[in-house]
Amino acid sequence: MQVVGGFLGRMVAEQLDVDYVPLEEISFPDGEFKFRIQTEKIDRDVVLVLRKKMGEDINKYLMKLYFAAKTLHNADADTKLVMPYFAYGRQDAVFKTGEPLSSEYVAHLFDPLVSKFLTVTAHTHRQDSILPMFKHAKATNISGIPALAKALPKIENAFVLGPDTESIVWAKEMAKLIGADDYGNFDKVRDVDTGEIKVTMKDFDFEGKNLVLVDDMVSTGGTIERGVALASEHGTKDLHISFVHPVLSGNALERMFRLNPKTLISANTMESPVSVADVTPLIVKHL
Ligand code: R5P
């Protein structure tokens, strides 16, 4: 068995104690790229593990993963694909006529090429799981919350807060893992036409609590920022921010640091300066 990929692939190969094969990449000035799976012989069993590099365009990442999976498929490899961040996972429903069902289209790109598909905390909460989108490959959506819980310091008197409606599942899981009695979520509604966001708070008692924010991702940082602003009006103490995917567009990281958190961590599903929670043991367990 070989593990093909980048830095995360090397970590997985080490844990499985099998050969690691890097992808050598060349970029052209017009944005196209070429890569080579650096081996003279592709094994029958291959694990392909590739995460998005810092600042890399998500579409380039997706294309690279597709080309690699297709190359392995054409070489008759039985490929298990690990896509740590499920690109286009947000669009897991058609909200308005004429929109694409992007997450399903992405699943259909890889489904015929691989025997197993693993991802971490896919943003597909409007469907039960990612399983129905795959017809051929055995698909698993691994929770990244245990890796975050392990990376957090011991926090007494914690209130675990999900900053929007869907994040209640992650808040509940995190509360259980870190032994917090209190957890809950805010509600966030986005107007599909104007994009305007409204966040509302339930009747929580935050007084004297250490706030542990948990979400699947931070993109612009707006969701976490709004949640923290609202909660801290009600007497919270220390702030700990944790999220699985460090999408971190624009100045999101700066916005997070401006909130003055005691802890700011994400999982290593993408490269970033805060990617300290290691998901590779969870990935290896599911391979
Ligand atoms: C939304 O449903 C997600 O769970 C995240 O809360 C959201 O994508 C974060 O985006 P941003 O950081 O841009 O507010």
mmCIF file of C-alpha atoms and ligand atoms in Angstrom:
data_model
loop_
_atom_site.group_PDB
_atom_site.id
_atom_site.type_symbol
_atom_site.label_atom_id
_atom_site.label_comp_id
_atom_site.label_asym_id
_atom_site.label_seq_id
_atom_site.Cartn_x
_atom_site.Cartn_y
_atom_site.Cartn_z
ATOM 1 C CA MET A 1 0.000 0.000 0.000
ATOM 2 C CA GLN A 2 1.130 3.557 -0.760
ATOM 3 C CA VAL A 3 -0.105 6.852 0.624
ATOM 4 C CA VAL A 4 -0.011 9.536 -2.063
ATOM 5 C CA GLY A 5 -0.297 13.207 -1.140
ATOM 6 C CA GLY A 6 1.357 16.046 0.751
ATOM 7 C CA PHE A 7 2.190 16.778 4.389
ATOM 8 C CA LEU A 8 -0.966 15.177 5.806
ATOM 9 C CA GLY A 9 -0.417 12.156 3.542
ATOM 10 C CA ARG A 10 3.042 11.720 5.013
ATOM 11 C CA MET A 11 1.573 11.762 8.537
ATOM 12 C CA VAL A 12 -1.006 9.132 7.539
ATOM 13 C CA ALA A 13 1.688 6.972 5.889
ATOM 14 C CA GLU A 14 3.807 7.117 9.040
ATOM 15 C CA GLN A 15 0.880 6.027 11.204
ATOM 16 C CA LEU A 16 -0.003 3.191 8.818
ATOM 17 C CA ASP A 17 3.688 2.328 8.457
ATOM 18 C CA VAL A 18 3.487 2.190 4.648
ATOM 19 C CA ASP A 19 5.265 4.009 1.799
ATOM 20 C CA TYR A 20 4.641 7.699 1.286
ATOM 21 C CA VAL A 21 4.635 8.974 -2.304
ATOM 22 C CA PRO A 22 4.656 12.766 -2.784
ATOM 23 C CA LEU A 23 2.911 14.659 -5.558
ATOM 24 C CA GLU A 24 5.375 16.854 -7.408
ATOM 25 C CA GLU A 25 3.624 19.927 -8.727
ATOM 26 C CA ILE A 26 4.444 22.455 -11.430
ATOM 27 C CA SER A 27 2.326 25.579 -11.918
ATOM 28 C CA PHE A 28 2.058 27.465 -15.196
ATOM 29 C CA PRO A 29 1.674 31.265 -15.398
ATOM 30 C CA ASP A 30 -1.936 30.999 -16.631
ATOM 31 C CA GLY A 31 -2.995 29.142 -13.478
ATOM 32 C CA GLU A 32 -2.924 25.630 -14.934
ATOM 33 C CA PHE A 33 -0.747 23.036 -13.232
ATOM 34 C CA LYS A 34 0.740 19.642 -13.793
ATOM 35 C CA PHE A 35 1.781 17.108 -11.206
ATOM 36 C CA ARG A 36 3.457 13.773 -11.015
ATOM 37 C CA ILE A 37 2.875 10.975 -8.526
ATOM 38 C CA GLN A 38 6.535 10.409 -7.746
ATOM 39 C CA THR A 39 6.902 6.688 -8.158
ATOM 40 C CA GLU A 40 7.904 4.295 -10.914
ATOM 41 C CA LYS A 41 5.202 1.852 -9.820
ATOM 42 C CA ILE A 42 1.752 2.651 -8.493
ATOM 43 C CA ASP A 43 0.576 0.017 -5.999
ATOM 44 C CA ARG A 44 -2.734 -1.786 -6.220
ATOM 45 C CA ASP A 45 -3.875 -0.231 -2.906
ATOM 46 C CA VAL A 46 -3.478 3.504 -2.609
ATOM 47 C CA VAL A 47 -4.652 6.069 -0.092
ATOM 48 C CA LEU A 48 -4.805 9.557 -1.595
ATOM 49 C CA VAL A 49 -4.692 12.273 1.073
ATOM 50 C CA LEU A 50 -4.562 15.872 -0.030
ATOM 51 C CA ARG A 51 -5.512 19.025 1.861
ATOM 52 C CA LYS A 52 -5.867 22.555 0.561
ATOM 53 C CA LYS A 53 -2.702 24.611 0.902
ATOM 54 C CA MET A 54 -2.800 28.003 2.579
ATOM 55 C CA GLY A 55 -4.053 30.600 0.125
ATOM 56 C CA GLU A 56 -4.660 28.004 -2.578
ATOM 57 C CA ASP A 57 -7.746 28.492 -4.714
ATOM 58 C CA ILE A 58 -10.371 25.917 -3.760
ATOM 59 C CA ASN A 59 -11.106 25.172 -7.425
ATOM 60 C CA LYS A 60 -7.455 24.469 -8.134
ATOM 61 C CA TYR A 61 -7.380 22.180 -5.104
ATOM 62 C CA LEU A 62 -10.461 20.345 -6.325
ATOM 63 C CA MET A 63 -9.064 19.942 -9.837
ATOM 64 C CA LYS A 64 -5.762 18.620 -8.462
ATOM 65 C CA LEU A 65 -7.582 16.061 -6.375
ATOM 66 C CA TYR A 66 -9.710 15.024 -9.344
ATOM 67 C CA PHE A 67 -6.691 14.649 -11.653
ATOM 68 C CA ALA A 68 -4.861 12.606 -9.012
ATOM 69 C CA ALA A 69 -7.862 10.323 -8.366
ATOM 70 C CA LYS A 70 -8.383 9.847 -12.119
ATOM 71 C CA THR A 71 -4.674 9.107 -12.706
ATOM 72 C CA LEU A 72 -4.749 6.456 -9.972
ATOM 73 C CA HIS A 73 -7.990 5.026 -11.349
ATOM 74 C CA ASN A 74 -6.451 4.788 -14.838
ATOM 75 C CA ALA A 75 -3.481 2.973 -13.298
ATOM 76 C CA ASP A 76 -5.933 0.373 -11.896
ATOM 77 C CA ALA A 77 -5.325 1.344 -8.288
ATOM 78 C CA ASP A 78 -7.972 0.693 -5.669
ATOM 79 C CA THR A 79 -8.006 4.192 -4.202
ATOM 80 C CA LYS A 80 -9.256 5.382 -0.845
ATOM 81 C CA LEU A 81 -9.613 9.131 -1.071
ATOM 82 C CA VAL A 82 -9.271 11.463 1.907
ATOM 83 C CA MET A 83 -10.592 14.965 1.181
ATOM 84 C CA PRO A 84 -10.251 16.553 4.645
ATOM 85 C CA TYR A 85 -12.400 19.576 3.732
ATOM 86 C CA PHE A 86 -15.393 18.800 1.550
ATOM 87 C CA ALA A 87 -15.261 21.563 -1.071
ATOM 88 C CA TYR A 88 -18.624 23.105 -1.996
ATOM 89 C CA GLY A 89 -20.249 21.377 0.981
ATOM 90 C CA ARG A 90 -22.175 24.547 1.853
ATOM 91 C CA GLN A 91 -24.367 24.209 -1.222
ATOM 92 C CA ASP A 92 -26.006 20.963 -0.096
ATOM 93 C CA ALA A 93 -29.453 22.127 -1.163
ATOM 94 C CA VAL A 94 -30.968 24.094 -3.998
ATOM 95 C CA PHE A 95 -32.150 27.218 -2.218
ATOM 96 C CA LYS A 96 -33.481 28.971 -5.312
ATOM 97 C CA THR A 97 -34.453 27.668 -8.747
ATOM 98 C CA GLY A 98 -31.519 27.658 -11.140
ATOM 99 C CA GLU A 99 -28.837 27.026 -8.519
ATOM 100 C CA PRO A 100 -26.522 23.994 -8.723
ATOM 101 C CA LEU A 101 -26.530 21.206 -6.134
ATOM 102 C CA SER A 102 -22.777 21.701 -5.919
ATOM 103 C CA SER A 103 -21.946 19.310 -3.080
ATOM 104 C CA GLU A 104 -23.610 16.426 -4.887
ATOM 105 C CA TYR A 105 -21.823 17.295 -8.135
ATOM 106 C CA VAL A 106 -18.496 17.180 -6.301
ATOM 107 C CA ALA A 107 -19.403 13.796 -4.810
ATOM 108 C CA HIS A 108 -20.289 12.513 -8.287
ATOM 109 C CA LEU A 109 -16.862 13.581 -9.616
ATOM 110 C CA PHE A 110 -15.093 11.219 -7.243
ATOM 111 C CA ASP A 111 -17.657 8.479 -6.671
ATOM 112 C CA PRO A 112 -16.780 6.350 -9.726
ATOM 113 C CA LEU A 113 -13.026 6.724 -9.198
ATOM 114 C CA VAL A 114 -12.543 5.556 -5.613
ATOM 115 C CA SER A 115 -13.669 2.708 -3.383
ATOM 116 C CA LYS A 116 -13.714 4.752 -0.195
ATOM 117 C CA PHE A 117 -14.256 8.453 0.418
ATOM 118 C CA LEU A 118 -13.390 10.024 3.766
ATOM 119 C CA THR A 119 -13.973 13.604 4.735
ATOM 120 C CA VAL A 120 -14.050 15.535 8.010
ATOM 121 C CA THR A 121 -17.073 17.438 9.376
ATOM 122 C CA ALA A 122 -18.664 18.010 5.994
ATOM 123 C CA HIS A 123 -21.068 20.917 5.983
ATOM 124 C CA THR A 124 -23.963 18.778 4.801
ATOM 125 C CA HIS A 125 -26.333 19.248 7.706
ATOM 126 C CA ARG A 126 -29.349 19.676 5.435
ATOM 127 C CA GLN A 127 -28.970 16.015 4.505
ATOM 128 C CA ASP A 128 -28.591 13.195 7.005
ATOM 129 C CA SER A 129 -25.044 12.517 5.920
ATOM 130 C CA ILE A 130 -22.918 12.537 2.821
ATOM 131 C CA LEU A 131 -23.666 8.837 2.251
ATOM 132 C CA PRO A 132 -26.669 9.251 -0.094
ATOM 133 C CA MET A 133 -24.594 11.329 -2.520
ATOM 134 C CA PHE A 134 -22.242 8.399 -3.143
ATOM 135 C CA LYS A 135 -23.562 5.413 -5.088
ATOM 136 C CA HIS A 136 -20.337 3.438 -5.536
ATOM 137 C CA ALA A 137 -17.766 4.529 -2.974
ATOM 138 C CA LYS A 138 -18.203 3.826 0.720
ATOM 139 C CA ALA A 139 -18.339 7.340 2.142
ATOM 140 C CA THR A 140 -17.714 8.449 5.721
ATOM 141 C CA ASN A 141 -18.037 11.852 7.292
ATOM 142 C CA ILE A 142 -15.659 11.829 10.271
ATOM 143 C CA SER A 143 -16.258 14.290 13.079
ATOM 144 C CA GLY A 144 -13.355 16.657 13.678
ATOM 145 C CA ILE A 145 -14.720 17.694 17.084
ATOM 146 C CA PRO A 146 -12.797 15.020 19.098
ATOM 147 C CA ALA A 147 -9.517 16.378 17.665
ATOM 148 C CA LEU A 148 -10.499 19.914 18.724
ATOM 149 C CA ALA A 149 -11.557 18.722 22.190
ATOM 150 C CA LYS A 150 -8.189 17.029 22.648
ATOM 151 C CA ALA A 151 -6.326 20.194 21.665
ATOM 152 C CA LEU A 152 -8.226 22.511 24.041
ATOM 153 C CA PRO A 153 -6.789 23.212 27.499
ATOM 154 C CA LYS A 154 -8.755 22.130 30.593
ATOM 155 C CA ILE A 155 -11.593 24.650 30.903
ATOM 156 C CA GLU A 156 -13.595 24.919 34.129
ATOM 157 C CA ASN A 157 -17.119 26.291 34.210
ATOM 158 C CA ALA A 158 -17.441 26.150 30.417
ATOM 159 C CA PHE A 159 -20.409 27.081 28.271
ATOM 160 C CA VAL A 160 -20.005 25.528 24.814
ATOM 161 C CA LEU A 161 -21.682 27.707 22.238
ATOM 162 C CA GLY A 162 -22.474 27.048 18.594
ATOM 163 C CA PRO A 163 -22.848 30.410 16.852
ATOM 164 C CA ASP A 164 -25.663 29.377 14.510
ATOM 165 C CA THR A 165 -28.581 26.989 14.217
ATOM 166 C CA GLU A 166 -26.758 23.990 12.699
ATOM 167 C CA SER A 167 -23.840 24.138 15.101
ATOM 168 C CA ILE A 168 -25.857 22.698 17.991
ATOM 169 C CA VAL A 169 -24.657 19.173 17.047
ATOM 170 C CA TRP A 170 -21.030 20.227 17.326
ATOM 171 C CA ALA A 171 -21.652 22.147 20.572
ATOM 172 C CA LYS A 172 -23.337 19.098 22.109
ATOM 173 C CA GLU A 173 -20.519 16.785 21.026
ATOM 174 C CA MET A 174 -17.858 19.164 22.301
ATOM 175 C CA ALA A 175 -19.640 19.682 25.657
ATOM 176 C CA LYS A 176 -19.721 15.935 26.215
ATOM 177 C CA LEU A 177 -16.063 15.509 25.287
ATOM 178 C CA ILE A 178 -14.754 18.292 27.534
ATOM 179 C CA GLY A 179 -17.172 17.545 30.369
ATOM 180 C CA ALA A 180 -19.109 20.839 30.191
ATOM 181 C CA ASP A 181 -22.629 20.846 31.631
ATOM 182 C CA ASP A 182 -23.778 23.838 29.608
ATOM 183 C CA TYR A 183 -24.091 24.070 25.875
ATOM 184 C CA GLY A 184 -26.395 25.696 23.360
ATOM 185 C CA ASN A 185 -26.555 27.595 20.119
ATOM 186 C CA PHE A 186 -27.588 30.910 18.687
ATOM 187 C CA ASP A 187 -29.779 31.175 15.635
ATOM 188 C CA LYS A 188 -28.486 32.797 12.476
ATOM 189 C CA VAL A 189 -30.762 33.585 9.567
ATOM 190 C CA ARG A 190 -29.412 34.757 6.212
ATOM 191 C CA ASP A 191 -31.712 36.550 3.806
ATOM 192 C CA VAL A 192 -31.177 34.635 0.515
ATOM 193 C CA ASP A 193 -31.760 37.777 -1.545
ATOM 194 C CA THR A 194 -29.863 40.488 0.340
ATOM 195 C CA GLY A 195 -27.368 38.263 2.186
ATOM 196 C CA GLU A 196 -28.188 40.158 5.395
ATOM 197 C CA ILE A 197 -27.588 38.112 8.575
ATOM 198 C CA LYS A 198 -29.539 38.230 11.816
ATOM 199 C CA VAL A 199 -28.343 36.424 14.944
ATOM 200 C CA THR A 200 -30.660 35.797 17.871
ATOM 201 C CA MET A 201 -29.847 34.538 21.351
ATOM 202 C CA LYS A 202 -31.881 32.145 23.454
ATOM 203 C CA ASP A 203 -32.413 32.523 27.177
ATOM 204 C CA PHE A 204 -28.952 31.380 28.349
ATOM 205 C CA ASP A 205 -27.251 32.163 31.635
ATOM 206 C CA PHE A 206 -23.709 33.133 30.569
ATOM 207 C CA GLU A 207 -22.815 34.970 33.811
ATOM 208 C CA GLY A 208 -19.293 33.954 34.935
ATOM 209 C CA LYS A 209 -19.001 31.239 32.278
ATOM 210 C CA ASN A 210 -15.906 30.573 30.190
ATOM 211 C CA LEU A 211 -17.133 30.607 26.633
ATOM 212 C CA VAL A 212 -16.048 27.839 24.242
ATOM 213 C CA LEU A 213 -17.115 28.707 20.698
ATOM 214 C CA VAL A 214 -17.308 25.775 18.302
ATOM 215 C CA ASP A 215 -18.134 25.742 14.604
ATOM 216 C CA ASP A 216 -17.407 23.628 11.551
ATOM 217 C CA MET A 217 -15.437 26.412 9.862
ATOM 218 C CA VAL A 218 -14.412 30.023 9.958
ATOM 219 C CA SER A 219 -14.505 31.732 6.590
ATOM 220 C CA THR A 220 -14.845 35.508 6.992
ATOM 221 C CA GLY A 221 -15.061 35.241 10.787
ATOM 222 C CA GLY A 222 -18.365 37.128 10.855
ATOM 223 C CA THR A 223 -20.399 34.307 12.439
ATOM 224 C CA ILE A 224 -18.012 33.830 15.369
ATOM 225 C CA GLU A 225 -17.551 37.572 15.800
ATOM 226 C CA ARG A 226 -21.305 38.174 16.035
ATOM 227 C CA GLY A 227 -21.737 35.252 18.455
ATOM 228 C CA VAL A 228 -18.962 36.450 20.754
ATOM 229 C CA ALA A 229 -20.275 40.039 20.743
ATOM 230 C CA LEU A 230 -23.745 38.905 21.740
ATOM 231 C CA ALA A 231 -22.658 36.425 24.417
ATOM 232 C CA SER A 232 -20.114 38.741 26.016
ATOM 233 C CA GLU A 233 -22.832 41.320 26.686
ATOM 234 C CA HIS A 234 -24.123 38.796 29.218
ATOM 235 C CA GLY A 235 -21.157 38.460 31.554
ATOM 236 C CA THR A 236 -18.983 35.720 30.019
ATOM 237 C CA LYS A 237 -15.360 35.428 31.191
ATOM 238 C CA ASP A 238 -12.556 33.789 29.168
ATOM 239 C CA LEU A 239 -13.017 33.070 25.484
ATOM 240 C CA HIS A 240 -11.854 29.933 23.669
ATOM 241 C CA ILE A 241 -12.478 29.655 19.924
ATOM 242 C CA SER A 242 -12.352 26.323 18.104
ATOM 243 C CA PHE A 243 -13.403 25.342 14.612
ATOM 244 C CA VAL A 244 -12.704 22.422 12.360
ATOM 245 C CA HIS A 245 -11.800 23.982 9.003
ATOM 246 C CA PRO A 246 -9.565 27.082 8.842
ATOM 247 C CA VAL A 247 -10.992 28.453 5.599
ATOM 248 C CA LEU A 248 -9.900 31.901 6.869
ATOM 249 C CA SER A 249 -10.698 34.176 3.936
ATOM 250 C CA GLY A 250 -9.302 37.722 3.854
ATOM 251 C CA ASN A 251 -8.556 39.100 7.324
ATOM 252 C CA ALA A 252 -10.561 36.428 9.199
ATOM 253 C CA LEU A 253 -7.615 35.342 11.344
ATOM 254 C CA GLU A 254 -6.941 38.938 12.368
ATOM 255 C CA ARG A 255 -10.648 39.324 13.245
ATOM 256 C CA MET A 256 -10.424 36.229 15.459
ATOM 257 C CA PHE A 257 -7.308 37.497 17.261
ATOM 258 C CA ARG A 258 -9.003 40.871 17.823
ATOM 259 C CA LEU A 259 -11.584 39.070 19.984
ATOM 260 C CA ASN A 260 -8.714 38.411 22.369
ATOM 261 C CA PRO A 261 -9.299 34.673 22.872
ATOM 262 C CA LYS A 262 -7.334 32.626 25.407
ATOM 263 C CA THR A 263 -7.321 29.800 22.867
ATOM 264 C CA LEU A 264 -7.705 29.925 19.088
ATOM 265 C CA ILE A 265 -7.490 26.552 17.397
ATOM 266 C CA SER A 266 -8.603 24.710 14.290
ATOM 267 C CA ALA A 267 -8.071 21.221 12.961
ATOM 268 C CA ASN A 268 -5.312 20.492 10.432
ATOM 269 C CA THR A 269 -7.764 19.726 7.618
ATOM 270 C CA MET A 270 -6.254 22.748 5.812
ATOM 271 C CA GLU A 271 -2.973 24.550 6.289
ATOM 272 C CA SER A 272 -3.156 27.607 8.547
ATOM 273 C CA PRO A 273 -1.240 29.144 11.473
ATOM 274 C CA VAL A 274 -3.855 27.769 13.922
ATOM 275 C CA SER A 275 -4.165 24.213 12.526
ATOM 276 C CA VAL A 276 -3.064 22.492 15.744
ATOM 277 C CA ALA A 277 -5.753 19.832 16.261
ATOM 278 C CA ASP A 278 -4.585 16.692 14.486
ATOM 279 C CA VAL A 279 -7.254 14.703 12.641
ATOM 280 C CA THR A 280 -4.894 12.098 11.167
ATOM 281 C CA PRO A 281 -5.444 9.486 13.949
ATOM 282 C CA LEU A 282 -9.208 9.700 13.239
ATOM 283 C CA ILE A 283 -8.594 9.342 9.503
ATOM 284 C CA VAL A 284 -6.323 6.338 9.999
ATOM 285 C CA LYS A 285 -8.952 4.693 12.214
ATOM 286 C CA HIS A 286 -11.482 4.897 9.376
ATOM 287 C CA LEU A 287 -9.262 3.733 6.511
HETATM 288 C C1 R5P B 1 -22.445 28.249 8.416
HETATM 289 O O1 R5P B 1 -23.498 27.635 8.354
HETATM 290 C C2 R5P B 1 -21.176 27.603 8.898
HETATM 291 O O2 R5P B 1 -21.420 26.624 9.867
HETATM 292 C C3 R5P B 1 -20.224 28.628 9.430
HETATM 293 O O3 R5P B 1 -20.767 29.191 10.605
HETATM 294 C C4 R5P B 1 -19.971 29.721 8.428
HETATM 295 O O4 R5P B 1 -19.681 29.183 7.175
HETATM 296 C C5 R5P B 1 -18.831 30.619 8.876
HETATM 297 O O5 R5P B 1 -18.675 31.601 7.924
HETATM 298 P P1 R5P B 1 -18.124 33.023 8.314
HETATM 299 O O6 R5P B 1 -16.862 32.822 9.083
HETATM 300 O O7 R5P B 1 -17.912 33.691 6.986
HETATM 301 O O8 R5P B 1 -19.176 33.732 9.107
#
